[in-house]
Every structure is written in C-alpha cells, then in structure tokens.
Coordinates of C-alpha atoms in Angstrom, one line a residue:
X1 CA -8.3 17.4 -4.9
X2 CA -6.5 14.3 -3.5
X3 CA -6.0 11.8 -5.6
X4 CA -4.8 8.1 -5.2
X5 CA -4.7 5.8 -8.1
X6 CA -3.7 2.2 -7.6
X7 CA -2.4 0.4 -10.4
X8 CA -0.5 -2.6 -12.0
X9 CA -2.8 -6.1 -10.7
X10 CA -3.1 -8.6 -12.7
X11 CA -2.9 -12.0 -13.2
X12 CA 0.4 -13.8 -11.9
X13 CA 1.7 -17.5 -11.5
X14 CA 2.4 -18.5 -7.9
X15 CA 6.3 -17.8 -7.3
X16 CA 6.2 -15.0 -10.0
X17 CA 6.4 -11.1 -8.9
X18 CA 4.4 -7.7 -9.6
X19 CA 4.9 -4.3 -8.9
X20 CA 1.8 -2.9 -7.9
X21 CA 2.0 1.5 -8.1
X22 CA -0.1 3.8 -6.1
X23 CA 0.2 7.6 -8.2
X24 CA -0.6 10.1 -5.3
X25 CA -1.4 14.1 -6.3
X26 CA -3.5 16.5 -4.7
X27 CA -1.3 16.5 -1.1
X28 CA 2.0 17.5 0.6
X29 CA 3.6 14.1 0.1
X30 CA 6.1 14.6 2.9
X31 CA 2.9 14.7 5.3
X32 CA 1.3 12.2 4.7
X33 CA 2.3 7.9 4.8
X34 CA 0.8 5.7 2.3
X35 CA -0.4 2.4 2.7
X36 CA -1.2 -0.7 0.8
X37 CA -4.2 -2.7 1.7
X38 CA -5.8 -5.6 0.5
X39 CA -9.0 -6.9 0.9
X40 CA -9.6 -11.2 -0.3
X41 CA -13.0 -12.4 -0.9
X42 CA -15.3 -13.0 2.2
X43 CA -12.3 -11.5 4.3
X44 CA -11.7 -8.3 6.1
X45 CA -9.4 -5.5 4.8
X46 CA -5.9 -6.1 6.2
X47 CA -2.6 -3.7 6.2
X48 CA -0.3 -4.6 4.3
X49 CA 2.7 -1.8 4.2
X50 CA 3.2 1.9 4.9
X51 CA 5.8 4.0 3.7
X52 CA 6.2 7.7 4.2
X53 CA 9.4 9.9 3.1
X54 CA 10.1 11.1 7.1
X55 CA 10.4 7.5 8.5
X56 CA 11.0 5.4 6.1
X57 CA 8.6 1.9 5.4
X58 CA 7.3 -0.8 6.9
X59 CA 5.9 -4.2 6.1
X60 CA 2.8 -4.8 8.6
X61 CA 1.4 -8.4 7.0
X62 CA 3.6 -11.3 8.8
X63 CA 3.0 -13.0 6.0
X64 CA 4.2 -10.7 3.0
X65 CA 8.0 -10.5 5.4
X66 CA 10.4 -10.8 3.4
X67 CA 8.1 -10.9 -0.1
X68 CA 7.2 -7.3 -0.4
X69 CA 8.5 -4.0 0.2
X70 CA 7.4 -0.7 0.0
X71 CA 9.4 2.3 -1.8
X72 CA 8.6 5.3 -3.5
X73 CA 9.9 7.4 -6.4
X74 CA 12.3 10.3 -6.2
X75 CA 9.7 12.7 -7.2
X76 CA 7.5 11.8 -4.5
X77 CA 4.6 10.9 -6.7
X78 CA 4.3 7.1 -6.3
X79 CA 4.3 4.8 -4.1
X80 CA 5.2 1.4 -4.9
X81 CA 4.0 -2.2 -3.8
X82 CA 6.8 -5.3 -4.7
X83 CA 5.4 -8.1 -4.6
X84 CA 7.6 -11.4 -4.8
X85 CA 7.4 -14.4 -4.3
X86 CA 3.5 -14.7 -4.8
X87 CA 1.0 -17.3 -3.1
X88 CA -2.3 -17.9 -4.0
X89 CA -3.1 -16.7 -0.7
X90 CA -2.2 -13.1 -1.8
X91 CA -4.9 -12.9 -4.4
X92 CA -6.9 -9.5 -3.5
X93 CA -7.6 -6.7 -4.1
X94 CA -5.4 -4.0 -3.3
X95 CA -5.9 -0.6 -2.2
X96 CA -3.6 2.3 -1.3
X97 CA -4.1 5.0 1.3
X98 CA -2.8 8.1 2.4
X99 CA -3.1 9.4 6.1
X100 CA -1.9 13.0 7.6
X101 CA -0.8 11.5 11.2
X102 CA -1.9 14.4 14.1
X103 CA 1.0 16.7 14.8
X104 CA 3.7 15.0 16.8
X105 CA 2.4 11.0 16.0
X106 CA 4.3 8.7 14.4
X107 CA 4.3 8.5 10.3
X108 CA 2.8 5.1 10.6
X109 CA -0.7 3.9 8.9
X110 CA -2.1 2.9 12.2
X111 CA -4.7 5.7 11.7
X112 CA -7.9 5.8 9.9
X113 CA -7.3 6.7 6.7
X114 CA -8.0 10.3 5.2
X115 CA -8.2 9.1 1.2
X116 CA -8.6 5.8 -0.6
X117 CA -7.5 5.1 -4.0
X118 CA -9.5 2.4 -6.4
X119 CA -8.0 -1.2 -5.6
X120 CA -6.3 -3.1 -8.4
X121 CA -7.1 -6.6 -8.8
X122 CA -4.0 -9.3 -7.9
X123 CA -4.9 -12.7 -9.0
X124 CA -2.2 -15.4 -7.9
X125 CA -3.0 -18.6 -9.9
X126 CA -1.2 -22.1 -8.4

C-alpha cells in the first residue's frame, strides 16, 4: 500500500522558516517524483516543488524562488519541503504527491498525480 504522510505545519511568524516532511512507503522511490502542493482558502491547489532521485528538484511557485527547496533523505524515504523566509501569503495547507511518469517522460510532477498524502496545516502569522 502506498503511503504518503505529510508532516511538520504549524504555526510560524512571518520571516521565520519550517521544514515541512512528506514520509513516502509502499513504492519504488527511484520511480516515482514527489511533489509539494498547497491549497489557501477559497483558492485552487497550486504546485509548489517536485523532486525525484533521477533528475533532481525543482521549485515550480514563482513566488517560493529562492524561499524553498526541495530535498530528500539518503534513504529515500522522505521528501522534504524548506520553507524560508515565510509570508503570510504562504499560509495553506500543504499536500505531497507522488507520480510514476509514463515510460520515457520526464521525472517532473506535471502529471496527474497517482497518490496524495494528508496536508499539513502552514499558518504564517504577520
């Protein structure tokens, strides 16, 4: 069973940082990239990062350049979101993903996603 559990929201002051982790079981990890999502009140899910071991990750949200990255542990079992930097504007909630790309496609998360963790709850006060 594939698991995704997103972890480590909370309740942050605006400038301050938090490492949000996504604990992934239950697949090949090498196969599949992870994303981070977010989702703000009255708003639309938006990408936020993907990272996957065969090419490396990527930041998608124009405005979380140069805030966050995206890395993962050497054991291949989580997938972490840093967060710096922290606006109010990045208060959401925050979901990971994982996607197996089709054979010969690109290890982005430009796909729909095959499994959704629970989102953790990022509260950035001003």
């Amino acid at each position: 069973e594939v698991q995704l559990q997103a972890s480590g929201g909370g309740l942050v002051q605006a400038g301050g940082s938090v490492r949000l982790s996504c604990a992934v079981s239950g697949l090949t990890f090498d196969d599949y990239a992870i994303g981070w999502f977010r989702q703000a009140p009255g708003k639309e899910r938006e990408g936020v990062s993907c990272f996957s071991s065969r090419e490396g990750s990527s930041i998608y949200l124009d405005s979380a350049k140069g805030r966050f990255t995206t890395s993962s542990d050497n054991a291949k079992t989580t997938v972490y979101l840093q967060m710096s930097s922290l606006k109010p504007e990045d208060t959401a909630v925050y979901y990971c993903a994982a996607v197996e790309p089709p054979t010969g496609w690109s290890y982005s998360c430009d796909y729909d996603m095959d499994y959704w963790g629970k989102g953790t709850q990022v509260t950035v006060s001003s």
